[in-house]
Coordinates of C-alpha atoms in Angstrom, one line a residue:
Chain A
M1 CA -25.4 -46.5 13.7
T2 CA -22.0 -45.1 14.8
A3 CA -21.9 -42.0 17.0
P4 CA -21.6 -38.7 15.2
P5 CA -17.9 -37.8 14.9
L6 CA -18.7 -34.1 15.4
R7 CA -21.5 -32.4 17.2
S8 CA -22.3 -28.8 18.1
Q9 CA -23.8 -28.5 21.6
A10 CA -25.5 -25.1 22.2
A11 CA -22.5 -23.4 20.7
T12 CA -22.4 -19.6 20.6
L13 CA -19.7 -18.1 18.4
S14 CA -18.5 -14.5 18.4
Y15 CA -15.8 -12.2 17.3
D16 CA -15.0 -9.3 19.5
K17 CA -18.2 -9.8 21.5
R18 CA -20.2 -9.6 18.3
V19 CA -22.3 -12.8 18.3
I20 CA -22.2 -14.5 14.8
V21 CA -23.8 -17.8 15.7
E22 CA -26.0 -18.4 18.7
D23 CA -27.0 -21.5 20.6
L24 CA -26.3 -23.9 17.7
T25 CA -27.0 -27.6 18.2
F26 CA -26.6 -30.2 15.5
D27 CA -24.8 -33.5 14.7
I28 CA -22.6 -34.4 11.7
P29 CA -23.8 -38.0 11.0
A30 CA -20.9 -40.5 10.7
G31 CA -20.0 -41.3 7.1
S32 CA -22.2 -38.5 5.7
F33 CA -21.6 -36.0 3.0
T34 CA -23.0 -33.0 4.9
A35 CA -23.6 -29.7 3.1
I36 CA -24.0 -26.5 5.0
I37 CA -26.1 -24.0 3.1
G38 CA -27.3 -20.5 3.9
P39 CA -27.2 -16.9 2.7
N40 CA -24.0 -14.8 2.6
A41 CA -22.7 -13.8 6.1
C42 CA -25.0 -16.2 7.9
G43 CA -22.0 -17.6 9.9
K44 CA -21.2 -20.6 7.8
S45 CA -17.4 -20.0 7.7
T46 CA -17.4 -19.0 11.3
L47 CA -19.1 -22.3 12.2
L48 CA -16.6 -24.3 10.1
R49 CA -13.7 -22.6 12.0
A50 CA -15.3 -23.5 15.3
M51 CA -15.9 -27.1 14.1
A52 CA -12.2 -27.3 13.3
G53 CA -11.2 -26.0 16.8
L54 CA -9.9 -22.7 15.4
L55 CA -12.4 -20.6 17.2
A56 CA -13.4 -21.3 20.8
P57 CA -17.2 -21.0 21.4
A58 CA -18.2 -18.2 23.8
A59 CA -20.7 -20.6 25.2
G60 CA -21.6 -24.3 24.6
Q61 CA -19.0 -26.5 22.9
M62 CA -18.0 -28.6 19.9
I63 CA -17.6 -32.3 20.6
L64 CA -15.1 -34.2 18.4
D65 CA -15.2 -38.0 18.8
G66 CA -16.8 -37.6 22.2
K67 CA -14.4 -35.0 23.6
G68 CA -14.7 -31.2 23.9
I69 CA -12.6 -29.8 21.1
A70 CA -11.3 -27.1 23.4
S71 CA -9.6 -29.8 25.6
L72 CA -7.7 -31.2 22.6
A73 CA -4.2 -30.1 21.5
P74 CA -3.9 -28.9 17.8
R75 CA -2.1 -32.1 17.0
E76 CA -4.9 -34.3 18.4
I77 CA -7.5 -32.3 16.4
A78 CA -5.4 -32.5 13.3
Q79 CA -5.2 -36.4 13.6
R80 CA -9.1 -36.5 13.5
L81 CA -10.1 -33.7 11.1
G82 CA -8.6 -31.7 8.2
L83 CA -9.9 -28.3 7.1
L84 CA -9.6 -26.6 3.7
P85 CA -10.3 -22.9 4.6
Q86 CA -11.0 -20.3 1.9
T87 CA -8.0 -18.3 3.2
A88 CA -5.4 -20.9 2.3
I89 CA -2.3 -19.3 0.6
A90 CA 0.1 -21.2 -1.6
P91 CA 3.6 -19.8 -0.9
E92 CA 5.3 -18.3 -4.0
G93 CA 7.3 -20.9 -5.8
I94 CA 6.0 -24.0 -4.0
T95 CA 5.6 -27.1 -6.0
V96 CA 2.5 -29.3 -6.0
A97 CA 4.2 -32.2 -4.2
E98 CA 5.7 -29.9 -1.6
L99 CA 2.4 -28.3 -0.9
V100 CA 0.6 -31.6 -0.6
A101 CA 3.4 -32.8 1.8
R102 CA 2.5 -29.9 4.1
G103 CA -0.6 -31.9 5.0
R104 CA 1.7 -34.4 6.7
Y105 CA 2.8 -32.0 9.4
V106 CA 0.9 -33.7 12.2
H107 CA 2.7 -37.0 11.4
Q108 CA 6.1 -35.5 11.4
R109 CA 8.6 -34.7 14.2
L110 CA 11.6 -32.4 14.6
L111 CA 13.9 -35.4 13.8
R112 CA 11.5 -37.3 11.6
Q113 CA 10.7 -34.9 8.8
W114 CA 10.1 -37.5 6.0
S115 CA 9.1 -41.1 6.3
A116 CA 8.0 -43.9 4.0
E117 CA 4.4 -43.3 5.3
D118 CA 4.7 -39.7 4.3
R119 CA 5.8 -40.6 0.8
Q120 CA 2.9 -43.1 0.5
A121 CA 0.3 -40.7 1.8
V122 CA 1.4 -37.9 -0.6
D123 CA 1.5 -40.3 -3.5
D124 CA -2.0 -41.6 -2.6
A125 CA -3.4 -38.1 -2.3
L126 CA -1.9 -37.0 -5.6
R127 CA -3.4 -40.1 -7.3
L128 CA -6.8 -39.8 -5.7
T129 CA -7.1 -36.1 -6.8
N130 CA -5.7 -37.0 -10.2
V131 CA -2.7 -34.5 -10.0
T132 CA 0.2 -36.9 -10.0
E133 CA 1.4 -35.6 -13.4
L134 CA 1.5 -32.1 -11.9
A135 CA 3.7 -33.1 -8.9
D136 CA 6.7 -31.0 -9.8
R137 CA 4.9 -28.0 -11.3
R138 CA 4.6 -24.8 -9.4
V139 CA 1.2 -24.2 -7.8
E140 CA 1.0 -20.6 -9.1
H141 CA 1.2 -21.9 -12.7
L142 CA -1.9 -24.1 -12.3
S143 CA -5.5 -23.4 -13.4
G144 CA -8.1 -22.7 -10.7
G145 CA -9.6 -26.2 -11.0
Q146 CA -6.2 -27.9 -10.8
R147 CA -5.2 -25.7 -7.8
Q148 CA -8.4 -26.7 -5.9
R149 CA -7.6 -30.4 -6.5
V150 CA -4.1 -29.8 -5.1
W151 CA -5.5 -28.2 -2.0
I152 CA -7.8 -31.1 -1.5
A153 CA -4.9 -33.4 -2.0
M154 CA -3.1 -31.5 0.9
V155 CA -6.0 -32.1 3.2
L156 CA -6.2 -35.8 2.1
A157 CA -2.5 -36.3 2.8
Q158 CA -3.3 -35.5 6.4
Q159 CA -5.3 -38.8 6.4
T160 CA -8.1 -37.8 8.7
P161 CA -11.5 -39.6 8.8
L162 CA -13.3 -36.2 8.8
I163 CA -12.7 -33.4 6.2
L164 CA -14.2 -29.9 6.4
L165 CA -14.2 -27.7 3.3
D166 CA -15.2 -24.0 3.0
E167 CA -16.8 -23.4 -0.3
P168 CA -14.6 -25.7 -2.3
T169 CA -16.3 -25.0 -5.6
T170 CA -16.3 -21.1 -5.5
Y171 CA -14.6 -19.4 -8.4
L172 CA -14.6 -22.6 -10.5
D173 CA -16.4 -23.0 -13.8
I174 CA -19.3 -25.5 -13.9
A175 CA -17.2 -28.4 -15.3
H176 CA -14.6 -28.0 -12.6
Q177 CA -17.3 -27.6 -9.9
M178 CA -18.7 -31.0 -10.9
D179 CA -15.2 -32.3 -11.0
V180 CA -14.5 -31.3 -7.4
L181 CA -17.9 -32.5 -6.2
N182 CA -17.4 -35.9 -7.9
L183 CA -14.0 -36.1 -6.1
L184 CA -15.7 -35.4 -2.7
H185 CA -18.3 -38.0 -3.5
E186 CA -15.6 -40.6 -4.2
L187 CA -13.8 -39.7 -1.0
N188 CA -17.1 -40.0 0.9
A189 CA -17.9 -43.3 -0.7
A190 CA -14.4 -44.6 0.3
G191 CA -15.4 -43.9 4.0
R192 CA -14.5 -40.4 4.8
T193 CA -17.0 -38.1 6.4
I194 CA -17.2 -34.8 4.4
V195 CA -18.6 -31.5 5.6
A196 CA -18.7 -28.7 2.9
V197 CA -20.1 -25.2 2.8
L198 CA -21.8 -25.1 -0.6
H199 CA -23.4 -22.1 -2.3
D200 CA -25.3 -23.9 -5.0
L201 CA -28.5 -25.5 -3.6
N202 CA -28.8 -27.9 -6.5
H203 CA -25.2 -29.2 -5.9
A204 CA -26.1 -29.7 -2.2
A205 CA -29.3 -31.5 -3.2
R206 CA -27.5 -33.8 -5.6
Y207 CA -24.3 -34.6 -3.7
A208 CA -25.1 -34.3 0.0
S209 CA -26.6 -37.0 2.1
H210 CA -27.3 -34.5 4.9
I211 CA -28.0 -30.8 4.7
I212 CA -27.8 -28.2 7.4
A213 CA -29.6 -24.9 6.4
M214 CA -28.6 -21.8 8.3
K215 CA -29.8 -18.3 8.5
A216 CA -28.5 -15.5 10.7
G217 CA -26.5 -17.8 12.9
K218 CA -29.3 -20.3 13.5
V219 CA -30.1 -23.7 12.0
L220 CA -33.5 -23.5 10.3
A221 CA -33.6 -27.1 9.0
A222 CA -31.4 -30.2 9.0
G223 CA -31.9 -33.6 7.4
S224 CA -31.9 -35.4 4.1
P225 CA -32.0 -33.3 0.8
A226 CA -35.7 -34.3 0.4
Q227 CA -36.5 -33.0 3.9
V228 CA -34.5 -29.7 3.6
I229 CA -34.7 -28.7 0.0
T230 CA -38.3 -27.6 -0.1
A231 CA -39.9 -24.4 -1.4
A232 CA -40.9 -23.5 2.2
T233 CA -37.4 -23.9 3.6
V234 CA -35.7 -22.1 0.7
S235 CA -38.1 -19.3 1.2
A236 CA -37.4 -19.2 4.9
V237 CA -33.6 -19.3 4.5
F238 CA -33.0 -17.2 1.4
G239 CA -36.3 -15.1 1.2
L240 CA -36.6 -16.3 -2.3
E241 CA -39.8 -17.9 -3.9
T242 CA -39.0 -21.0 -5.9
E243 CA -40.4 -24.1 -7.4
V244 CA -38.8 -27.4 -6.2
I245 CA -39.1 -30.0 -8.9
P246 CA -37.4 -33.4 -9.3
D247 CA -33.9 -33.1 -11.0
P248 CA -34.5 -34.7 -14.5
V249 CA -31.1 -36.4 -14.2
T250 CA -31.0 -37.8 -10.7
G251 CA -34.5 -37.3 -9.3
N252 CA -33.1 -35.3 -6.3
P253 CA -35.0 -32.1 -5.5
M254 CA -34.0 -29.2 -7.7
V255 CA -34.6 -25.5 -7.0
V256 CA -35.9 -23.2 -9.8
P257 CA -36.4 -19.6 -8.7
H258 CA -39.6 -17.8 -9.7
D259 CA -39.3 -15.2 -12.4
T260 CA -39.1 -12.0 -10.3
R261 CA -38.2 -9.6 -13.2
A262 CA -40.3 -6.4 -13.1
Chain B
M1 CA 22.9 -48.9 -2.3
K2 CA 23.8 -47.8 1.2
L3 CA 24.3 -44.3 0.0
E4 CA 20.9 -44.4 -1.6
N5 CA 19.4 -45.3 1.8
R6 CA 21.0 -42.4 3.4
L7 CA 20.4 -39.9 0.6
R8 CA 16.8 -40.1 -0.5
T9 CA 14.7 -37.3 -1.8
G10 CA 11.8 -35.8 0.1
P11 CA 8.5 -34.5 -1.3
T12 CA 10.3 -32.8 -4.2
P13 CA 13.7 -33.7 -5.8
S14 CA 15.2 -30.5 -4.4
L15 CA 14.7 -31.8 -0.8
L16 CA 17.2 -34.3 0.5
V17 CA 16.4 -36.7 3.3
I18 CA 19.4 -37.0 5.6
G19 CA 19.2 -39.9 8.0
H20 CA 17.1 -43.1 8.3
D21 CA 13.4 -43.6 7.8
R22 CA 12.7 -43.1 11.5
T23 CA 15.2 -40.4 12.3
N24 CA 15.9 -37.8 9.6
I25 CA 15.9 -34.2 8.6
L26 CA 15.0 -32.6 5.2
L27 CA 17.6 -30.4 3.6
D28 CA 17.0 -28.2 0.5
R29 CA 19.9 -28.7 -1.9
R30 CA 20.0 -25.1 -3.2
A31 CA 19.7 -23.6 0.3
A32 CA 22.5 -25.9 1.4
V33 CA 24.7 -24.8 -1.5
V34 CA 24.0 -21.1 -0.7
A35 CA 24.8 -21.6 2.9
A36 CA 28.0 -23.5 2.1
S37 CA 29.2 -21.0 -0.5
A38 CA 28.5 -18.1 1.9
G39 CA 30.3 -20.0 4.7
I40 CA 33.4 -20.4 2.6
L41 CA 33.4 -16.7 1.7
V42 CA 33.0 -15.9 5.3
I43 CA 36.1 -17.9 6.2
I44 CA 38.2 -16.3 3.5
L45 CA 37.0 -12.8 4.4
M46 CA 37.7 -13.4 8.1
I47 CA 41.3 -14.3 7.3
L48 CA 41.5 -11.1 5.2
A49 CA 40.0 -9.1 8.0
V50 CA 42.7 -10.3 10.4
L51 CA 45.5 -9.6 7.9
L52 CA 44.4 -6.2 6.5
G53 CA 44.8 -2.8 8.2
D54 CA 47.2 0.0 9.0
F55 CA 49.4 -2.6 10.5
P56 CA 49.4 -5.4 7.9
L57 CA 50.2 -8.9 9.0
T58 CA 51.3 -12.0 7.2
I59 CA 49.7 -15.4 7.6
S60 CA 52.7 -16.8 9.4
E61 CA 52.5 -14.0 12.0
V62 CA 48.9 -14.8 12.6
M63 CA 49.5 -18.5 12.8
D64 CA 52.2 -17.8 15.5
V65 CA 49.6 -15.9 17.5
F66 CA 47.2 -18.9 17.4
L67 CA 50.1 -21.2 18.4
G68 CA 50.6 -19.1 21.5
R69 CA 53.7 -17.3 20.2
G70 CA 54.3 -14.0 18.5
E71 CA 55.0 -10.5 19.6
A72 CA 52.8 -8.8 22.2
L73 CA 51.7 -6.1 19.7
V74 CA 50.8 -8.6 17.1
R75 CA 48.9 -10.6 19.7
T76 CA 46.9 -7.5 20.7
V77 CA 46.1 -6.6 17.1
V78 CA 44.8 -10.1 16.3
L79 CA 43.2 -11.2 19.5
E80 CA 41.9 -7.9 20.9
W81 CA 41.0 -5.9 17.8
R82 CA 40.7 -7.6 14.5
L83 CA 39.5 -11.1 15.3
P84 CA 36.8 -10.0 17.8
R85 CA 35.6 -7.4 15.2
A86 CA 35.4 -9.9 12.4
M87 CA 33.6 -12.5 14.6
A88 CA 31.2 -9.8 15.8
A89 CA 30.4 -8.8 12.2
V90 CA 29.6 -12.5 11.3
L91 CA 27.6 -13.2 14.5
F92 CA 25.8 -9.9 14.5
G93 CA 25.0 -10.2 10.8
A94 CA 23.6 -13.7 11.3
A95 CA 21.6 -12.5 14.3
L96 CA 20.0 -9.6 12.4
A97 CA 19.3 -11.7 9.3
V98 CA 17.6 -14.5 11.3
S99 CA 15.7 -11.9 13.3
G100 CA 14.4 -10.3 10.1
A101 CA 13.6 -13.8 8.6
L102 CA 11.5 -14.6 11.7
F103 CA 9.6 -11.3 11.5
Q104 CA 9.0 -11.7 7.7
T105 CA 7.9 -15.3 8.2
I106 CA 5.3 -14.6 10.9
T107 CA 3.9 -11.5 9.1
R108 CA 4.2 -13.1 5.6
N109 CA 5.5 -9.7 4.5
P110 CA 9.0 -9.0 3.0
L111 CA 8.8 -5.4 4.4
A112 CA 8.7 -6.6 8.0
S113 CA 11.9 -6.3 9.9
P114 CA 13.0 -5.1 13.3
D115 CA 14.7 -2.0 11.9
I116 CA 11.7 -0.8 10.0
M117 CA 9.4 -1.7 12.9
G118 CA 11.0 0.5 15.5
L119 CA 12.8 -2.0 17.7
A120 CA 16.2 -0.5 16.9
N121 CA 14.9 3.0 17.4
G122 CA 13.5 1.8 20.8
S123 CA 16.9 0.4 21.7
Y124 CA 18.5 3.7 20.7
S125 CA 16.0 5.7 22.9
G126 CA 16.8 3.5 25.8
M127 CA 20.5 4.0 25.2
I128 CA 20.3 7.8 25.1
L129 CA 18.2 7.8 28.3
A130 CA 20.7 5.6 30.0
L131 CA 23.5 7.9 28.8
V132 CA 21.8 11.0 30.2
F133 CA 20.3 9.7 33.5
L134 CA 22.5 6.7 34.4
G135 CA 25.9 7.8 33.2
G136 CA 27.7 6.3 30.2
S137 CA 29.1 3.1 31.7
W138 CA 28.9 0.1 29.4
P139 CA 26.6 -2.1 31.4
M140 CA 24.2 0.8 31.8
L141 CA 24.1 1.5 28.1
V142 CA 23.5 -2.2 27.3
T143 CA 20.8 -2.4 29.9
G144 CA 19.2 0.8 28.6
S145 CA 19.1 -0.3 25.0
L146 CA 17.8 -3.8 25.8
A147 CA 15.1 -2.3 27.9
G148 CA 14.3 0.2 25.1
G149 CA 14.0 -2.5 22.5
L150 CA 11.8 -4.7 24.7
A151 CA 9.6 -1.7 25.6
A152 CA 9.2 -0.8 21.9
A153 CA 8.3 -4.4 21.2
A154 CA 5.8 -4.5 24.0
I155 CA 4.1 -1.2 22.9
I156 CA 3.8 -2.6 19.3
Y157 CA 2.6 -5.9 20.5
L158 CA -0.1 -4.3 22.7
L159 CA -1.3 -1.9 20.1
A160 CA -1.3 -4.5 17.3
L161 CA -2.8 -7.3 19.3
R162 CA -6.4 -8.0 18.4
D163 CA -7.8 -11.4 17.5
G164 CA -4.2 -12.6 17.5
L165 CA -1.4 -10.9 15.7
Q166 CA -2.5 -9.7 12.2
G167 CA 0.5 -9.4 9.9
F168 CA -0.2 -6.1 8.3
R169 CA -1.5 -4.4 11.4
F170 CA 1.7 -5.5 13.2
I171 CA 3.9 -3.9 10.5
M172 CA 1.9 -0.6 10.3
V173 CA 1.8 -0.2 14.0
G174 CA 5.5 -0.9 14.1
I175 CA 6.3 1.7 11.4
G176 CA 4.2 4.3 13.4
V177 CA 5.9 3.5 16.7
S178 CA 9.3 3.6 14.8
A179 CA 8.5 7.1 13.5
M180 CA 7.5 8.4 17.0
L181 CA 10.6 6.9 18.6
A182 CA 12.8 8.5 15.9
S183 CA 11.3 11.9 16.7
L184 CA 11.8 11.2 20.4
N185 CA 15.5 10.4 19.7
T186 CA 16.1 13.6 17.7
W187 CA 14.4 15.6 20.5
L188 CA 16.6 13.9 23.2
L189 CA 19.8 14.6 21.2
L190 CA 18.9 18.3 20.9
R191 CA 18.3 18.5 24.7
V192 CA 21.5 16.8 25.9
D193 CA 25.0 18.2 26.2
L194 CA 27.1 18.3 23.0
D195 CA 29.6 15.7 24.0
V196 CA 26.9 13.3 25.0
A197 CA 25.1 13.9 21.8
L198 CA 28.3 13.3 19.8
L199 CA 28.8 9.9 21.6
A200 CA 25.2 9.0 21.1
S201 CA 25.3 9.9 17.4
A202 CA 28.3 7.8 16.7
W203 CA 26.6 4.8 18.2
G204 CA 23.3 5.8 16.4
A205 CA 24.8 5.1 13.0
G206 CA 25.6 1.5 13.9
T207 CA 29.3 0.6 14.3
L208 CA 31.6 -2.2 15.2
N209 CA 34.4 0.2 16.2
S210 CA 33.8 -0.4 19.9
I211 CA 33.9 -4.2 19.8
T212 CA 36.3 -5.7 22.4
P213 CA 36.5 -9.3 23.7
A214 CA 34.8 -8.1 26.8
T215 CA 31.7 -6.9 24.9
L216 CA 31.8 -9.7 22.3
I217 CA 31.8 -12.7 24.6
P218 CA 28.6 -12.1 26.5
T219 CA 26.7 -10.9 23.4
G220 CA 28.0 -13.6 21.1
F221 CA 27.1 -16.2 23.7
S222 CA 23.5 -14.9 24.0
I223 CA 23.2 -14.8 20.2
M224 CA 24.3 -18.4 19.8
M225 CA 21.9 -19.5 22.5
L226 CA 19.0 -17.8 20.8
L227 CA 20.0 -19.2 17.3
C228 CA 20.0 -22.7 18.8
L229 CA 16.3 -22.3 19.6
V230 CA 15.4 -21.4 16.0
P231 CA 15.2 -25.0 14.6
A232 CA 12.5 -25.8 17.3
V233 CA 10.1 -23.2 15.8
S234 CA 11.0 -23.5 12.1
A235 CA 8.6 -26.3 11.3
P236 CA 5.4 -24.6 12.6
L237 CA 6.6 -21.3 11.0
R238 CA 6.9 -23.1 7.7
Q239 CA 3.2 -24.2 8.0
L240 CA 2.3 -20.6 8.8
S241 CA 3.0 -19.5 5.2
L242 CA -0.2 -21.5 4.2
G243 CA -2.3 -18.9 6.1
D244 CA -3.3 -19.1 9.8
D245 CA -6.3 -21.3 9.5
A246 CA -4.7 -23.8 7.1
A247 CA -1.6 -23.9 9.3
A248 CA -3.5 -24.5 12.5
S249 CA -5.7 -27.2 10.9
T250 CA -2.6 -29.2 9.9
G251 CA -1.8 -29.4 13.6
A252 CA 0.7 -26.6 14.0
A253 CA 0.4 -24.7 17.3
I254 CA 0.7 -21.4 15.6
G255 CA 0.0 -19.1 18.6
P256 CA 2.9 -20.4 20.7
A257 CA 5.2 -20.8 17.7
R258 CA 4.6 -17.2 16.7
L259 CA 5.1 -15.8 20.2
A260 CA 8.3 -17.9 20.6
A261 CA 9.6 -16.6 17.2
I262 CA 8.9 -12.9 18.2
V263 CA 10.7 -13.3 21.5
I264 CA 13.7 -14.9 19.8
A265 CA 13.7 -12.2 17.1
I266 CA 13.5 -9.4 19.6
G267 CA 16.2 -11.0 21.7
L268 CA 18.5 -11.3 18.7
V269 CA 18.1 -7.7 17.5
S270 CA 18.3 -6.3 21.0
A271 CA 21.5 -8.2 21.7
V272 CA 23.1 -6.7 18.6
T273 CA 21.8 -3.2 19.0
A274 CA 22.9 -3.0 22.6
V275 CA 26.5 -3.4 21.5
S276 CA 26.8 -1.9 18.0
G277 CA 23.9 0.5 17.7
P278 CA 21.2 0.1 15.1
I279 CA 22.7 -1.5 12.0
A280 CA 20.1 -1.0 9.3
F281 CA 18.9 -3.2 6.4
I282 CA 20.6 -6.5 7.0
A283 CA 17.5 -7.8 8.8
L284 CA 15.4 -6.5 5.9
S285 CA 17.4 -7.7 2.9
A286 CA 19.3 -10.8 3.9
P287 CA 16.2 -13.1 4.2
Q288 CA 14.8 -12.1 0.8
I289 CA 18.2 -12.2 -1.0
T290 CA 18.8 -15.7 0.5
R291 CA 15.3 -16.9 -0.5
R292 CA 15.8 -15.8 -4.1
L293 CA 19.3 -17.4 -4.3
A294 CA 18.0 -20.7 -2.9
G295 CA 14.7 -20.6 -4.9
T296 CA 12.7 -21.9 -2.0
A297 CA 9.1 -21.2 -1.2
E298 CA 9.9 -20.0 2.3
I299 CA 12.9 -18.1 3.8
P300 CA 15.5 -20.7 4.6
L301 CA 16.5 -19.7 8.1
G302 CA 19.9 -21.4 8.3
A303 CA 21.2 -20.1 5.0
T304 CA 19.8 -16.7 5.8
G305 CA 22.0 -16.6 8.9
V306 CA 25.1 -17.4 7.0
V307 CA 24.3 -14.9 4.2
G308 CA 23.6 -12.2 6.9
G309 CA 26.9 -12.9 8.5
L310 CA 28.7 -12.5 5.1
M311 CA 26.8 -9.3 4.3
L312 CA 27.8 -7.6 7.5
L313 CA 31.4 -8.8 7.3
V314 CA 31.6 -7.4 3.7
S315 CA 30.0 -4.2 4.8
D316 CA 32.4 -3.8 7.7
L317 CA 35.5 -4.5 5.4
V318 CA 34.2 -1.9 3.0
A319 CA 33.7 0.6 5.8
Q320 CA 37.2 0.0 7.1
H321 CA 39.4 -0.5 4.1
V322 CA 37.7 0.4 0.8
I323 CA 36.5 3.9 1.4
P324 CA 39.4 6.4 2.2
L325 CA 37.8 7.6 5.4
T326 CA 36.7 5.1 8.1
L327 CA 32.9 5.0 8.3
P328 CA 30.6 3.3 10.7
V329 CA 29.4 0.0 9.2
G330 CA 25.8 1.2 9.6
V331 CA 26.4 3.8 6.9
V332 CA 27.5 1.2 4.4
T333 CA 24.6 -1.1 5.2
V334 CA 22.2 1.9 4.9
V335 CA 23.5 2.8 1.4
S336 CA 23.5 -0.8 0.1
G337 CA 20.3 -1.6 1.9
G338 CA 18.6 1.5 0.6
L339 CA 19.4 0.4 -3.0
Y340 CA 17.9 -2.9 -2.2
L341 CA 14.8 -1.4 -0.7
V342 CA 14.3 0.7 -3.8
W343 CA 14.6 -2.4 -6.0
L344 CA 12.1 -4.3 -3.8
L345 CA 9.6 -1.5 -3.9
V346 CA 9.9 -1.1 -7.7
R347 CA 9.5 -4.9 -8.1
E348 CA 6.4 -5.0 -5.8
A349 CA 4.9 -2.1 -7.7
R350 CA 5.5 -3.7 -11.0
R351 CA 3.9 -6.9 -9.9
T352 CA 0.8 -5.2 -8.6
T353 CA 0.2 -3.1 -11.7

């Protein structure tokens, strides 16, 4: 078993002295597809920012490949992990290939702005995400599903072993949600460790190999889908009574809320 | 074959790779064409600027001056008056345009620029205070306006700083500080003696009338030094347009890059304002005009500099020769820039409705 590439050691995260996440300890298992689940505003995005080294913990630390992330330069972090935040903006008029090439920043220098490796990495990322045909299109002219694939391609072009994604399926219709999750599954099967904040418990149960369930800045449960997705945990995390039954398609746990209509 | 090795395309066909695989830079074709065309126009207009005026010169007379010959009067007209003024217009225009481009890039907002955000008003306050309390000597005025610009920037920075620099907050605080400084300036002008107020008002419109080799050389040198630093921050600034978190996670050191860009931008605008007074709207409009001409996703910094130089040179030629009475160049840029601002606001309003 390889050492976890990323671990949170008693990390406390806060904005303006307002504590969002307190004393959080967990590991991201190597090679896993880890889903972080929890109610709105429970600190999931904050946690992801801290895991990517964008927010320094007020106490405790994030450990990336055995080193405190605070001691690493932005370039050193960017060689190890890529992040797709929800706040990413596509500049007006940028083409797909140009945006994907922005993921190559860490591999470029002032006087080496484009190399054969850059071209190869961008081509590979476009192909893996199935957007090669869109390469010269403008990003603002794409559909939501295509755009999300392009953003994932940008993070892929960075060629990091670890990829973090903040709600990559939000605002997509169900077909495109499946599409993005299948893509993440393929990337995971090809050897990348994936960490994604997911809203849909059934997606997490089907696709993730490891689930971290958070509530109000604390981890309530972590483990395999069978361990975490139980009626008791869902009730504790979301305050919602549910039945958990085997997914008729895959056999993974599946959450069906009780009928709470008056 | 060899040419193909040297001229390959980057991520998109519009980007040319110049150099070898291990050592190269990327150049946007259309931005390069815009820069080259503006550069040619600058050269033609500079020649015109030297020839035109109440004392018209011929090309051969001017050539004589550069060959070290010619009458003393012609030498004075060319070397002391017209050439320094034309060079100042180009350099100052470039400095203002790049300064605006840096502000607009770090705030991701086309309305951000040092003139709208109060730096020029701060310089002006500093200059009036220097005029009143330290006497009107040139070094004192320059020192006063530099100090004023930096003080305004420091106030905006401190008021806007929270969890790093938020783009919109930075602009809003800047507009507020700008309005307060404008009132301060009006109040100061009402309190001082009439002759001091007249001198200060002339400078307050933004003018190249007082350019001499003695003022141009130190200012021009500082501007060129600052412009040389711009390529070092342009790559992380380009990443910044993806949003702060996305930019940082691709490995860009966004905090240091942003701070460096602000310092360079303030240095550029203060250097210009100290000598010529606040010249409005070049910093606001040149970056957006250049970006639209070049059709690039971000503001092309190099081409913006050339276009800014061209804009101020044209404005100064209009101020001197086209309109029957001689106006400060700032008046011309305010009028043309005002039209641009109206267009920009109408366009933004149309897009959001």
